[in-house]
Amino acid sequence: ESWQSLLQRDPSEDEAIEKTSENRTAACQDPDSKPAVKKKRKQPTECFLNQPEEKQESTVKAKKRKKKKISDVLQKSAPKPGVPADLQNLLTQHFGENRSIIELEELQLSDSCFLPANDLTHSFSSYLKEICPKWAKLRRSHKEKKSVVMLVLCSSALRSLELIKSMTAFKGDCRVLKLFAKHIKIKEQMNMLEKGVFHIGVGTPGRVKALVEQDALCLNSTKYMILDWNWRDQKLRRMVDIPEIKKETIDLLEKSIIKLCRDGSVKLGLF
């Protein structure tokens, strides 16, 4: 058609043409088909392992077995005075796993090796007077250097000084030597033992053991050995409750004292 005929066409004819084209496209489509719906793509999800909820720190930590304190034990039962069986049990428990039966028998002490034990009613002077009624005679007859007639072992230098003060009524004019490490060099003690005569030695097992090992202190003249067994420090520990003191006491007993006790020359007392 020419452009003139197009200009002369009725607008109604154009609408008819548009409707005809729409009908054709509708006929081409599936009559049962629904309008296409865009599917939402699922977002990838992260995978997490199920973990238990965090518990409070107090419950998560493994519960440690609560150790019994000495104070807890003493609250339930009054302290009992030490007896010879206590010392024997201490030696057996310490050496039991590492010694043969024959070796353990050599560490056994008969009742005759022990002095009467303190029943917790004595002062130190009254206890010494009871176990050693002939002290005045022993003191006068002792003339040997590098030795003492009585050896007292306790847990600390401070306790040693307390015991020295508390034995005033017993010792009389005899000479007492301090045998602990605090403020006193071992060479000073060795010189004093070599030059003078002392009747009583009071100190800690560690220093006494060191003097014995260096031949500065000879135990052949010793008649009495007293362990400050029942006294307790501020933490309510006895001397055998303190690991270091316990070990040094057992070492001294094993190396020197037990043999002398079995031979009958030394008597053991538990104060």
Coordinates of N, CA and C in Angstrom, one line a residue, residues 65-77 232-238 241:
R65 N 40.2 -34.1 93.8 CA 39.9 -34.8 95.1 C 40.4 -33.9 96.2
K66 N 39.6 -33.5 97.1 CA 39.9 -32.6 98.1 C 40.8 -33.3 99.2
K67 N 42.0 -32.8 99.4 CA 42.9 -33.4 100.4 C 42.4 -33.0 101.8
K68 N 42.6 -34.0 102.6 CA 42.2 -33.8 104.0 C 43.3 -32.9 104.7
K69 N 42.9 -31.9 105.3 CA 43.9 -31.0 106.1 C 44.0 -31.6 107.5
I70 N 45.2 -31.3 108.0 CA 45.5 -31.8 109.4 C 44.5 -31.2 110.3
S71 N 44.1 -29.9 110.1 CA 43.2 -29.3 111.0 C 41.8 -30.0 111.0
D72 N 41.4 -30.5 109.8 CA 40.1 -31.2 109.7 C 40.2 -32.5 110.5
V73 N 41.3 -33.2 110.4 CA 41.4 -34.4 111.2 C 41.4 -34.2 112.7
L74 N 42.1 -33.1 113.1 CA 42.2 -32.8 114.5 C 40.8 -32.3 115.1
Q75 N 40.0 -31.7 114.2 CA 38.7 -31.3 114.7 C 37.8 -32.5 115.0
K76 N 38.0 -33.6 114.3 CA 37.1 -34.8 114.5 C 37.6 -35.6 115.7
S77 N 38.9 -35.6 115.9 CA 39.5 -36.4 117.0 C 40.6 -35.6 117.7
R232 N 53.3 -29.4 117.6 CA 52.8 -29.0 116.3 C 53.0 -27.5 116.1
D233 N 53.4 -27.1 114.8 CA 53.6 -25.7 114.5 C 52.3 -25.0 114.2
Q234 N 52.4 -23.8 113.6 CA 51.3 -23.0 113.3 C 50.3 -23.6 112.4
K235 N 50.8 -24.5 111.5 CA 50.0 -25.2 110.6 C 49.5 -26.6 111.1
L236 N 49.8 -26.8 112.4 CA 49.4 -28.0 113.1 C 50.1 -29.2 112.6
R237 N 51.3 -29.0 112.1 CA 52.1 -30.1 111.6 C 53.1 -30.6 112.7
R238 N 53.3 -31.9 112.9 CA 54.3 -32.4 113.7 C 55.6 -32.5 112.9
D241 N 55.4 -34.6 109.9 CA 54.4 -34.2 108.9 C 55.0 -33.3 107.9

